[in-house]
Coordinates of C-alpha atoms and ligand atoms in Angstrom, one line a residue:
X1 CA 0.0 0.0 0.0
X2 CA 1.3 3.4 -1.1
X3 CA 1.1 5.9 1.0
X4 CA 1.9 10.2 1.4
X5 CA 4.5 10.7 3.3
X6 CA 3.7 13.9 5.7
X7 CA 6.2 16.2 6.6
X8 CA 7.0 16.5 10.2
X9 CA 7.3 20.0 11.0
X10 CA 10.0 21.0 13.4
X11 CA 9.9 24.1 16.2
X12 CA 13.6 24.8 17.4
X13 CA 14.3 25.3 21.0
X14 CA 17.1 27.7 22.3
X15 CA 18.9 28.0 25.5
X16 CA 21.7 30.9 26.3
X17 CA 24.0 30.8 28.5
X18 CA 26.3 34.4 28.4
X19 CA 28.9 35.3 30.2
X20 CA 29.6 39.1 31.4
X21 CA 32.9 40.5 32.5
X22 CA 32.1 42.5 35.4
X23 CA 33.4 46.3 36.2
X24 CA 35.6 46.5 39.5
X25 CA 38.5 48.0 40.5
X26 CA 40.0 45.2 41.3
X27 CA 40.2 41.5 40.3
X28 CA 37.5 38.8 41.7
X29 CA 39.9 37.4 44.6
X30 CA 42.8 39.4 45.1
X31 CA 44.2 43.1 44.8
X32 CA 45.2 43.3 41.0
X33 CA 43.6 46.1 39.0
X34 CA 40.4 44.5 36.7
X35 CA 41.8 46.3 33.3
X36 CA 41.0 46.0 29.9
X37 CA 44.1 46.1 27.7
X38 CA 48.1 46.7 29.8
X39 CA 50.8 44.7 28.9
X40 CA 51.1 41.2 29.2
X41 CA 50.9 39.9 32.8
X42 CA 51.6 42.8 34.4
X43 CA 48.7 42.6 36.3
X44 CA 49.3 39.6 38.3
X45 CA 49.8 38.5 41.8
X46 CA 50.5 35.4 43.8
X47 CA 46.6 34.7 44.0
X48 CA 45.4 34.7 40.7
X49 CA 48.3 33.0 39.2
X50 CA 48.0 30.1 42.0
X51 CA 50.9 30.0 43.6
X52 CA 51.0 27.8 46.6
X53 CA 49.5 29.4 49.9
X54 CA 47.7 32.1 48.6
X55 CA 44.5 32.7 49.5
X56 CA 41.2 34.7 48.0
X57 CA 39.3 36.7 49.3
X58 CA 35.5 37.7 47.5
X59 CA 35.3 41.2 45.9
X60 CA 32.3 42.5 47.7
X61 CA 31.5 45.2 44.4
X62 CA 31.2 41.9 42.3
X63 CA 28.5 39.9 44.2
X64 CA 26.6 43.4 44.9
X65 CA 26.5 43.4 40.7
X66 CA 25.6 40.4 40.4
X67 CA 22.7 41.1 43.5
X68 CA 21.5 43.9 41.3
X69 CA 21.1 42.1 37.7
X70 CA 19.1 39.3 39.6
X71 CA 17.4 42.2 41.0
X72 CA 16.9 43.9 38.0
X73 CA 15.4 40.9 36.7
X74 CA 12.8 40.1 39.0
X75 CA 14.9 36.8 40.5
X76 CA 15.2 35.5 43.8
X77 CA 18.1 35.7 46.1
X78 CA 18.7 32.9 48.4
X79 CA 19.8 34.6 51.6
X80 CA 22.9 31.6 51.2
X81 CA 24.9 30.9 48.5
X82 CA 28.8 29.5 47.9
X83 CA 31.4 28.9 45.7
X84 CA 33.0 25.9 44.2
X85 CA 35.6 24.8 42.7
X86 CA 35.4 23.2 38.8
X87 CA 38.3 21.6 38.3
X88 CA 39.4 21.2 34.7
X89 CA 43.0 21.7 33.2
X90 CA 43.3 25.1 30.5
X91 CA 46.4 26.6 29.4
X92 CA 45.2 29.9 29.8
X93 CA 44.0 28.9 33.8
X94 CA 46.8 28.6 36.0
X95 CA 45.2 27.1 38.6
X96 CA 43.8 24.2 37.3
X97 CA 40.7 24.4 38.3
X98 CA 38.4 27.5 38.5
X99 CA 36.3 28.7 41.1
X100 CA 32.6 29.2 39.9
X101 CA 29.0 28.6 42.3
X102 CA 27.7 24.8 41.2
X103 CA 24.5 24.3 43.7
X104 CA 24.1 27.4 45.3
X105 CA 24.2 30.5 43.0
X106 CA 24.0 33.9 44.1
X107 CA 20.7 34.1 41.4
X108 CA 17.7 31.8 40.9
X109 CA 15.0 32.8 38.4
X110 CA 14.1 36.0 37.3
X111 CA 12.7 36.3 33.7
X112 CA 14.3 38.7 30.4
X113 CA 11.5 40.3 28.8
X114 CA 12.3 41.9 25.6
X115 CA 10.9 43.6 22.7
X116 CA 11.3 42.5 18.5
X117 CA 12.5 44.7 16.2
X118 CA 8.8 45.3 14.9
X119 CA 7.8 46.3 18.4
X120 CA 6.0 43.1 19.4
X121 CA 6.8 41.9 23.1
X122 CA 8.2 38.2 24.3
X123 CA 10.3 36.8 27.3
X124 CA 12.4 34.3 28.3
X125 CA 12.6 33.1 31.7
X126 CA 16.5 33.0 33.3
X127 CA 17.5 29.6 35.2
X128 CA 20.5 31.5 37.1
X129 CA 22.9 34.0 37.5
X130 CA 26.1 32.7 39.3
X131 CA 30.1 34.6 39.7
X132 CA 33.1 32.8 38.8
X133 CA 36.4 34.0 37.9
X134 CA 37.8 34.6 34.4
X135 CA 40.8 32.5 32.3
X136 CA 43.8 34.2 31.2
X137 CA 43.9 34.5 27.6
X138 CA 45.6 32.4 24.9
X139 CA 47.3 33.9 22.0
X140 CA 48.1 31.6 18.9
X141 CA 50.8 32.8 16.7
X142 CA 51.5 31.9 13.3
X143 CA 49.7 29.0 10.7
X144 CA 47.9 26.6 12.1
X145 CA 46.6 25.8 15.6
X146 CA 50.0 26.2 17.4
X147 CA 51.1 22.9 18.1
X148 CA 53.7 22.2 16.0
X149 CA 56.9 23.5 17.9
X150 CA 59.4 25.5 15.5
X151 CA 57.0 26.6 13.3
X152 CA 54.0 28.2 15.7
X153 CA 53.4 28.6 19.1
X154 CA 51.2 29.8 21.5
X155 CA 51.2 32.9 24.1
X156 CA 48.9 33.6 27.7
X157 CA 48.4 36.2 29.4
X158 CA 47.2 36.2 33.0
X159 CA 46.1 39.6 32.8
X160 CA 42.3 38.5 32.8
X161 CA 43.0 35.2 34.8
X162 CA 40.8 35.9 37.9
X163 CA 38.7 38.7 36.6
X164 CA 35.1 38.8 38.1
X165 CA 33.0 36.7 35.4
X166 CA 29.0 36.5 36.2
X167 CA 28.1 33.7 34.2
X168 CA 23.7 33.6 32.8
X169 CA 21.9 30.7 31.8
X170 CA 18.3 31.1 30.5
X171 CA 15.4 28.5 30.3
X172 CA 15.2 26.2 27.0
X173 CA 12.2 28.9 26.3
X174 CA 13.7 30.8 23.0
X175 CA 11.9 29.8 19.8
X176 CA 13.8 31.6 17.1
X177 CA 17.0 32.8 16.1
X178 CA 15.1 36.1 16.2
X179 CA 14.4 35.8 19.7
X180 CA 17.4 35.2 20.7
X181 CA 19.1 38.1 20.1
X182 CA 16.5 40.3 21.1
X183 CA 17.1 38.1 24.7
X184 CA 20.5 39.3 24.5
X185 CA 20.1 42.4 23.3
X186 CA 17.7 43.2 26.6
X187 CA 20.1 41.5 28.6
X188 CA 22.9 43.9 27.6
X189 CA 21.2 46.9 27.8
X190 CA 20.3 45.8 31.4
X191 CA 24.0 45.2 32.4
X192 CA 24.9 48.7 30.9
X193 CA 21.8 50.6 32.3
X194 CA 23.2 49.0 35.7
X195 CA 26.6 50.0 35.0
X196 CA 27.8 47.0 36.3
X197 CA 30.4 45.8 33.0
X198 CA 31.2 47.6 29.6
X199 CA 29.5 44.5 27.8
X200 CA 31.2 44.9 24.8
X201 CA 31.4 41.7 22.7
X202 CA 34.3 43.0 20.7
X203 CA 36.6 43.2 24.0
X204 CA 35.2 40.1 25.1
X205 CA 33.4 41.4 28.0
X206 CA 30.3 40.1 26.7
X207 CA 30.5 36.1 25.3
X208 CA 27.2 33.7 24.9
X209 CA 26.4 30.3 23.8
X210 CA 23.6 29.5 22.2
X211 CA 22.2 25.8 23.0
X212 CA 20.2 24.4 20.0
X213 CA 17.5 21.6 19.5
X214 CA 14.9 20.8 17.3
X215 CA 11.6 18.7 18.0
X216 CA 8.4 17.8 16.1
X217 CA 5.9 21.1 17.0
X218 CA 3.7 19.7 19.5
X219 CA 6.3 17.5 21.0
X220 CA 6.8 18.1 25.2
X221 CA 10.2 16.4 25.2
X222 CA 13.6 18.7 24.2
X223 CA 15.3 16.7 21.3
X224 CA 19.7 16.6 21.9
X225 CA 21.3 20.2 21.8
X226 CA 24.2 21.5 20.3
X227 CA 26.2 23.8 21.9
X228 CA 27.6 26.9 19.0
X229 CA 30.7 28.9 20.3
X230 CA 33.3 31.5 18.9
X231 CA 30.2 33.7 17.8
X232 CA 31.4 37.8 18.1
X233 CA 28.4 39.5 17.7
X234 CA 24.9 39.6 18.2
X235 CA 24.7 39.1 14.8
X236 CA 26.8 36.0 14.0
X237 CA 24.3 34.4 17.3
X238 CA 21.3 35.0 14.9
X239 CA 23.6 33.8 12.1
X240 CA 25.0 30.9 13.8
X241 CA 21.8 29.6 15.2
X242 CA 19.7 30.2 12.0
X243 CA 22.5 27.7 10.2
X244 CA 22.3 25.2 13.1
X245 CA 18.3 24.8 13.1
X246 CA 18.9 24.1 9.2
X247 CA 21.6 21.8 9.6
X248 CA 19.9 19.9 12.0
X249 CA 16.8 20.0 10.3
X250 CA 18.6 18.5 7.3
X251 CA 20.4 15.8 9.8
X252 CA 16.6 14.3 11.0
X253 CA 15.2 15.0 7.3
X254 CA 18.0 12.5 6.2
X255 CA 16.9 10.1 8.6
X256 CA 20.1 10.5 11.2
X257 CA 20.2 11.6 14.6
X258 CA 21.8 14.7 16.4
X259 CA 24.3 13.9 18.8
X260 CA 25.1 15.9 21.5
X261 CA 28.0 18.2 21.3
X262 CA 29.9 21.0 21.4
X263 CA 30.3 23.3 17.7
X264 CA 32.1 26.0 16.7
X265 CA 31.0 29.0 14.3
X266 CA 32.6 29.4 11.3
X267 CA 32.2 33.3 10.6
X268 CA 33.1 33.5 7.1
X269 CA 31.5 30.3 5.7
X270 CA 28.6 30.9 7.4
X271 CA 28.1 27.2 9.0
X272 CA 29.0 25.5 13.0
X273 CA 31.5 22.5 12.7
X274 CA 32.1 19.6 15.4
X275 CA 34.8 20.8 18.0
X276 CA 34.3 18.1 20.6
X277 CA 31.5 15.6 22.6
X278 CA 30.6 17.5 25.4
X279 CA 31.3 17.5 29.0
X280 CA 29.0 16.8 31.4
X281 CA 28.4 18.4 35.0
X282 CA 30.2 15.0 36.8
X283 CA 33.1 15.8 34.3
X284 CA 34.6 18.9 36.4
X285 CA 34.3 17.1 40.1
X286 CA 32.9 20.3 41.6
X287 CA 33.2 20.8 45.8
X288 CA 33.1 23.6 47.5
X289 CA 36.0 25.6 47.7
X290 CA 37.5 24.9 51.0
X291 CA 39.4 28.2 51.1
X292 CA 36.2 30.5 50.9
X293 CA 33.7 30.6 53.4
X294 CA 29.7 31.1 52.7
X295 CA 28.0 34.3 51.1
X296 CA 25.5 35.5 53.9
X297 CA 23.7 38.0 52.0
X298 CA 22.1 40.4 54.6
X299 CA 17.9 40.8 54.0
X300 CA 18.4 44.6 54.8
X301 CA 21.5 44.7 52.3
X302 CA 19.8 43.0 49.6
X303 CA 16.7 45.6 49.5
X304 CA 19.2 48.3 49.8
X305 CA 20.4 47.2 46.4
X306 CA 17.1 46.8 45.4
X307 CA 15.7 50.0 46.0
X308 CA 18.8 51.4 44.0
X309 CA 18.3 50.0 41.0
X310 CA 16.5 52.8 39.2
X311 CA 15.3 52.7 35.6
X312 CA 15.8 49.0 33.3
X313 CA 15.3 49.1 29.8
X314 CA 12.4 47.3 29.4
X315 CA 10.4 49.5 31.3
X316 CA 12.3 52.5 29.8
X317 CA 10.6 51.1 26.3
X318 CA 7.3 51.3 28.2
X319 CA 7.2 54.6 29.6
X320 CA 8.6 55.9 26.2
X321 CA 6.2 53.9 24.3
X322 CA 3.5 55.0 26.2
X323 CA 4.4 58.8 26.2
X324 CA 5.0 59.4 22.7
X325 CA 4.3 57.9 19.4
X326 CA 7.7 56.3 18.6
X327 CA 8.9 53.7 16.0
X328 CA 10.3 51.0 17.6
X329 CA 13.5 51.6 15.6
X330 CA 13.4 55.1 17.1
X331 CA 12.7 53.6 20.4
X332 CA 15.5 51.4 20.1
X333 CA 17.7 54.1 19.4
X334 CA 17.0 55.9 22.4
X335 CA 17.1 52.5 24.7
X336 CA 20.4 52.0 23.1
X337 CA 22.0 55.4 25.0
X338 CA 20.9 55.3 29.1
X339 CA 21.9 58.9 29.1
X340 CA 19.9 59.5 26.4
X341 CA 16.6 57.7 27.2
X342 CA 17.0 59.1 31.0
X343 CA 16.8 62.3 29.6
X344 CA 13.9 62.5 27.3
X345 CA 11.8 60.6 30.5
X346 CA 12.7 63.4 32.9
X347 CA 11.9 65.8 30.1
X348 CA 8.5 64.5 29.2
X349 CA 7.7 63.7 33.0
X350 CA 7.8 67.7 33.0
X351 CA 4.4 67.3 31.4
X352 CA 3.0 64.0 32.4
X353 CA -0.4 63.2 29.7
X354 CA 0.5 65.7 27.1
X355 CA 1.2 63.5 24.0
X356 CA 1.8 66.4 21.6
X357 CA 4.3 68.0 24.4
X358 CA 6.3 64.7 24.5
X359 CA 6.2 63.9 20.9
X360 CA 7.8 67.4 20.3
X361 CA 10.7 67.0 22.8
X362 CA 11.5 63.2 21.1
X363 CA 11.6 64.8 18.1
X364 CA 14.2 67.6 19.0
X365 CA 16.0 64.9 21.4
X366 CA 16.2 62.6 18.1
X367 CA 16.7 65.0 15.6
X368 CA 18.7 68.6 16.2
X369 CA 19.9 67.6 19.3
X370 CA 21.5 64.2 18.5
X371 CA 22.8 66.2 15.4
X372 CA 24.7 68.9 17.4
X373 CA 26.3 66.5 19.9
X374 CA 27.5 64.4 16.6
X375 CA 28.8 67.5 15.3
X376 CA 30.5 68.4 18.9
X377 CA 31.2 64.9 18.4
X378 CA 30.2 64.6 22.4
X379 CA 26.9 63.1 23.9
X380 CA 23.5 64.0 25.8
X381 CA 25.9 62.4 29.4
X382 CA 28.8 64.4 28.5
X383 CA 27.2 67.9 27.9
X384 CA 25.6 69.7 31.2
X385 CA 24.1 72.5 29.3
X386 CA 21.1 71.6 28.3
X387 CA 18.9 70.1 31.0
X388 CA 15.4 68.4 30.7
X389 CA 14.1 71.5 31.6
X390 CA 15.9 73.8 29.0
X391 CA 14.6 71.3 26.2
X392 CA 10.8 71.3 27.2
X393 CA 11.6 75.5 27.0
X394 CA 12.4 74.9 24.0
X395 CA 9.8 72.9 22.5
X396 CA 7.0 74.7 24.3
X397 CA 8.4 77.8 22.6
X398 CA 8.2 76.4 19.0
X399 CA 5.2 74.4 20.0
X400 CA 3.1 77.7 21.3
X401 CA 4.1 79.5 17.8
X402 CA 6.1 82.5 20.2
X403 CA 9.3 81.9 18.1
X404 CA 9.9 80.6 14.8
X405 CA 11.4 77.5 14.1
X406 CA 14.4 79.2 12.6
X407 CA 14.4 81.0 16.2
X408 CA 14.5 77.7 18.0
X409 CA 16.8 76.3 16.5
X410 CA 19.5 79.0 17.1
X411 CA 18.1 78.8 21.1
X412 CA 18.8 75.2 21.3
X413 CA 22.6 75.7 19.8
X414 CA 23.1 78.5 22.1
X415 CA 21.7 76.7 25.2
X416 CA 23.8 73.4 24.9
X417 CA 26.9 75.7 24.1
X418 CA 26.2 78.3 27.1
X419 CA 23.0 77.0 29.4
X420 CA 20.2 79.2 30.6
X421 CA 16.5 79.1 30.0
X422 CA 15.4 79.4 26.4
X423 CA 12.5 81.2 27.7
X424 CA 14.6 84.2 29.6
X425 CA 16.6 84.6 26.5
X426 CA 13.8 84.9 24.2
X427 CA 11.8 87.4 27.1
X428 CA 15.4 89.0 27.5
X429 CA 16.6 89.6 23.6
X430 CA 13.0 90.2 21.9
X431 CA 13.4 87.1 19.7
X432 CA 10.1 86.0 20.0
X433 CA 7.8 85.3 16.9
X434 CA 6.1 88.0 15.1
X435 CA 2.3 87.3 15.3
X436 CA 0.3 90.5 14.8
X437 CA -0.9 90.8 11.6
X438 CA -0.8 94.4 11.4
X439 CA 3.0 94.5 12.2
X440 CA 3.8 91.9 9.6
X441 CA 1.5 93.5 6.6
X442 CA 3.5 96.4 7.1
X443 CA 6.7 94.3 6.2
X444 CA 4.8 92.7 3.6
X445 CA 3.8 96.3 1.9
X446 CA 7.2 97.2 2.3
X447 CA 8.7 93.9 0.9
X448 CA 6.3 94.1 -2.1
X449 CA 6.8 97.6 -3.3
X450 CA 10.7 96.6 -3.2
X451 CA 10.6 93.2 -5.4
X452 CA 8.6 93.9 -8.2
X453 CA 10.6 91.2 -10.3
X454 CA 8.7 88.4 -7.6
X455 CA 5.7 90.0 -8.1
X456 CA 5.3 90.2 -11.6
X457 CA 6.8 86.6 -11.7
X458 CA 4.3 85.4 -9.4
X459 CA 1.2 87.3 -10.7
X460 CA 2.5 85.9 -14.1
X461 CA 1.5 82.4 -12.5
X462 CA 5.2 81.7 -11.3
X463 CA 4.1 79.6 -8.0
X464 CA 7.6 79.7 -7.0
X465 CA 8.1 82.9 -6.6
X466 CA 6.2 82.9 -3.6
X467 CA 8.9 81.3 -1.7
X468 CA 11.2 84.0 -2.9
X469 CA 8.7 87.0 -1.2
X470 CA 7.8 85.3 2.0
X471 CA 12.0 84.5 2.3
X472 CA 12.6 88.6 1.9
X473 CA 9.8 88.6 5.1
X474 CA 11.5 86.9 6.9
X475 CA 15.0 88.6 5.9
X476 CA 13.5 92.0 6.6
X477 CA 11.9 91.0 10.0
X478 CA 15.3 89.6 11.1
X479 CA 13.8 85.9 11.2
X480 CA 11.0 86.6 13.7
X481 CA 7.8 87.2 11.2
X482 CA 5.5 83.8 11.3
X483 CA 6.2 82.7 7.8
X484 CA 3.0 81.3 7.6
X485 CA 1.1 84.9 8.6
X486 CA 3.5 86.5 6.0
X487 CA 2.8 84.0 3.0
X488 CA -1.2 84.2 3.6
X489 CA -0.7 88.2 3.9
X490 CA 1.4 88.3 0.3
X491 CA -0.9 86.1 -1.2
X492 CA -4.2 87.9 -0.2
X493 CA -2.1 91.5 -1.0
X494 CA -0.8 90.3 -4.5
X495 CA -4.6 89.1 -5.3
X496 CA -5.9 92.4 -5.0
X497 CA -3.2 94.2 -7.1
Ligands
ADP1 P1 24.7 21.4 30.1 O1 24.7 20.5 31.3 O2 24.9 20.7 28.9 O3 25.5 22.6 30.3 P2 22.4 22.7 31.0 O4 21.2 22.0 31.4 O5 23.2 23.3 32.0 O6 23.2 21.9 30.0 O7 21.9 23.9 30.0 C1 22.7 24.7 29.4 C2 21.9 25.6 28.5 O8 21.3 24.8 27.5 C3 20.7 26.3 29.2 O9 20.7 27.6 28.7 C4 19.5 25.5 28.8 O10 18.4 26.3 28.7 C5 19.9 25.0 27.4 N1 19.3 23.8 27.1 C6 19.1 22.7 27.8 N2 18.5 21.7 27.1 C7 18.3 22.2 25.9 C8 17.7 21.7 24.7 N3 17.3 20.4 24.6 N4 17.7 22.5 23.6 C9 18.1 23.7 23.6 N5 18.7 24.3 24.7 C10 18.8 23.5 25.8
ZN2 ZN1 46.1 39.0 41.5
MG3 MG1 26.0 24.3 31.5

């Protein structure tokens, strides 16, 4: 008996695990400075590289960031929590073993919501947030993969060995490639809204893995993962996980199975490859590390933190969303700068419920504002000029029609080079908009009688010419006259002629 065959359709499943380098002064268990960049294993002391009889001691700034992220994200913190020791041998780790949290993170829960790039909303729920301590770094020098002695070799640096590394791990719960990068991209923005790391993937303060399955939609059980590596921007994750969910795809399609394992991203050809089997938790004989004692995290500390955490991103999108009609590439924009999103909420808070109010100060924050700190080549958290306050001046002064938008303009670039209220200026230098009709048909009689070239051009049916007499208005009235006023006074003046 012949029969169709159906096709099975697949849903992918997606797990991220990310790894953030935290911002300290100092390293993660000793004194050495935690700094980007320096000379090769200068900064290094007996307890990060190892050496027999030193002991660490817990950088209180790093748990209190890794406190606030769980915080920030809505997660529980267990009032205990310890750290253990996962011993595996690296080149790059010159102690052998590492010292991460196994059973008892600092983090449990706590949930990532985040927006597409067409606006629309989803979430991802987070397993944990633990610290651990950064590797050194390997360096491999010529061809090949620096094994062959004589012809390449390899170079560490302990700089980063014992940096403060918080390590995230997210729920299976990611259903697209899509989705996963707007995870991450939420999850950055809440690091750098906290201040707590410079998350920048291309210094490697910012790493993720993306954990990959497939299973037949309506299927309960998680197929075998893949875990992708080496991927240096958000947009080689999308890449690199797209490619996988196709390659494994193709694997079932063929009738084979997915093993589990650990793959690489190949950046330029645009597909993961094999790198090994992988490990599994009994593989790194964890125990607690017998030379640090217990976190105790004080109730009253821990809402401290909490009640500093101040504005996340997510809710940032919401306020902004809901205060002014924004694109959500526009929105995105603004979420992308703290500073800069901080600034336009405290300027439209000036005026809470008046849409047209906020719309007008998002589009002067977005538009001649962003282009005069580009040309200053500076930004909204480096200048102290303009103020939320001095902006909504501003835009209720062009809004109201009392200067010109000509007049504004020259107010704002004034104000963010020398401060002071638009509306004192304007009250103190007469710029503000000419409205009375009778004073501007006198500059329009005046104007006429002196351009009778426009005139006849425009009575001649020249449309343009218009633009020519309303701009000699404006010329004549030093940029005050409303050019609206002055082109329905010409137009009613040359009529009758
Ligand atoms: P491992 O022991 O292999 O490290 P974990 O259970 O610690 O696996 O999970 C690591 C990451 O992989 C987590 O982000 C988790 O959500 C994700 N993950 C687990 N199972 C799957 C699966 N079947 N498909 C996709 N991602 C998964
Ligand atoms: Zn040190
Ligand atoms: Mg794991």
């Amino acid at each position: 008996m012949s029969g169709t065959v159906v096709e099975q359709a697949y849903e992918a499943v997606i797990g991220i695990e990310c790894h953030v380098e935290l911002k300290t002064v100092t390293k993660m268990f000793c004194g050495c400075r935690n700094e980007f960049g320096g000379d090769p294993d200068t900064q290094v002391c007996p307890v990060c590289l190892a050496l027999p009889g030193a002991l660490p001691v817990p950088n209180r700034v790093a748990v209190e960031h890794v406190v606030r992220a769980g915080l920030a994200l809505g997660a529980v913190i267990p009032p205990f929590s310890k750290f253990d020791r996962k011993n595996y041998f690296y080149p790059d780790m010159p102690k052998n073993y590492q010292i991460s949290q196994y059973d008892m993170p600092l983090v449990s829960g706590g949930v990532v919501r985040f927006r597409r790039d067409d606006g629309s909303e989803g979430s991802c729920r987070l397993t944990r947030i633990h610290l651990e301590e950064d590797t050194g770094k390997s360096t491999h020098m010529g061809s090949g993969d620096g094994r062959i002695a004589g012809s390449t070799h390899s170079l560490v640096d302990f700089n980063r060995a014992g940096v403060p590394l918080m390590e995230v791990v997210s729920e299976p719960e990611l259903r697209s490639a899509e989705d996963a990068v707007a995870f991450l991209e939420y999850l950055r923005l809440t690091f750098l809204y906290l201040g707590i790391s410079d998350v920048k993937m291309e210094e490697g303060s910012l790493r993720c893995d993306a954990n990959v399955s497939i299973r037949p939609v309506g299927s309960t059980e998680f197929g075998a993962k893949t875990e992708i590596k080496n991927m240096n921007s958000f947009r080689s994750v999308g890449r690199a996980i797209e490619s996988e969910i196709e390659r494994q795809r193709n694997v079932i399609a063929a009738g084979g199975r997915v093993p589990q394992e650990t793959r690489g991203w190949d950046e330029a050809n645009g597909v993961t490859h094999s790198m090994r089997s992988k490990e599994q938790a009994h593989d790194y004989r964890y125990f607690p590390d017998p030379d640090l004692v217990p976190l105790t995290l004080a109730a009253t500390w821990v809402d401290e933190l909490r009640h500093g955490i101040g504005l996340v991103p997510i809710v940032a999108y919401e306020r902004l969303e809901h205060a002014c009609a924004l694109a959500p590439a526009q929105l995105r924009q603004l979420l992308g700068d703290p500073a800069l999103a901080r600034f336009l909420l405290a300027t439209v808070e000036l005026h809470p419920d008046d849409g047209a109010f906020a719309q007008a100060a998002a589009n002067w924050l977005l538009g001649d504002v962003l282009r005069i700190l580009n040309e200053r080549g500076t930004s909204i958290g480096a200048q102290s000029t303009l103020t939320p306050r001095t902006l909504a001046e501003c835009a209720e002064l062009a809004m109201g029609g009392a200067i010109t938008s000509k007049t504004a303009k020259e107010l704002l670039e004034r104000v963010m080079s020398e401060g002071g209220s638009p509306k004192e200026i304007v009250q103190r230098e007469g710029l503000a908009q000419l409205s009375d009709p009778a004073a501007v048909a006198q500059i329009v009689a005046q104007v006429i009688s002196a351009n009778a070239k426009s005139v006849a051009d425009f009575q001649a049916g020249k449309e343009n010419a218009i633009k020519a007499l309303v701009g000699q208005v404006m010329k004549v009235s030093k940029g005050k006259a409303n050019p609206q006023l002055a082109e329905s006074l010409l137009r009613e003046r040359l009529k009758q002629t």
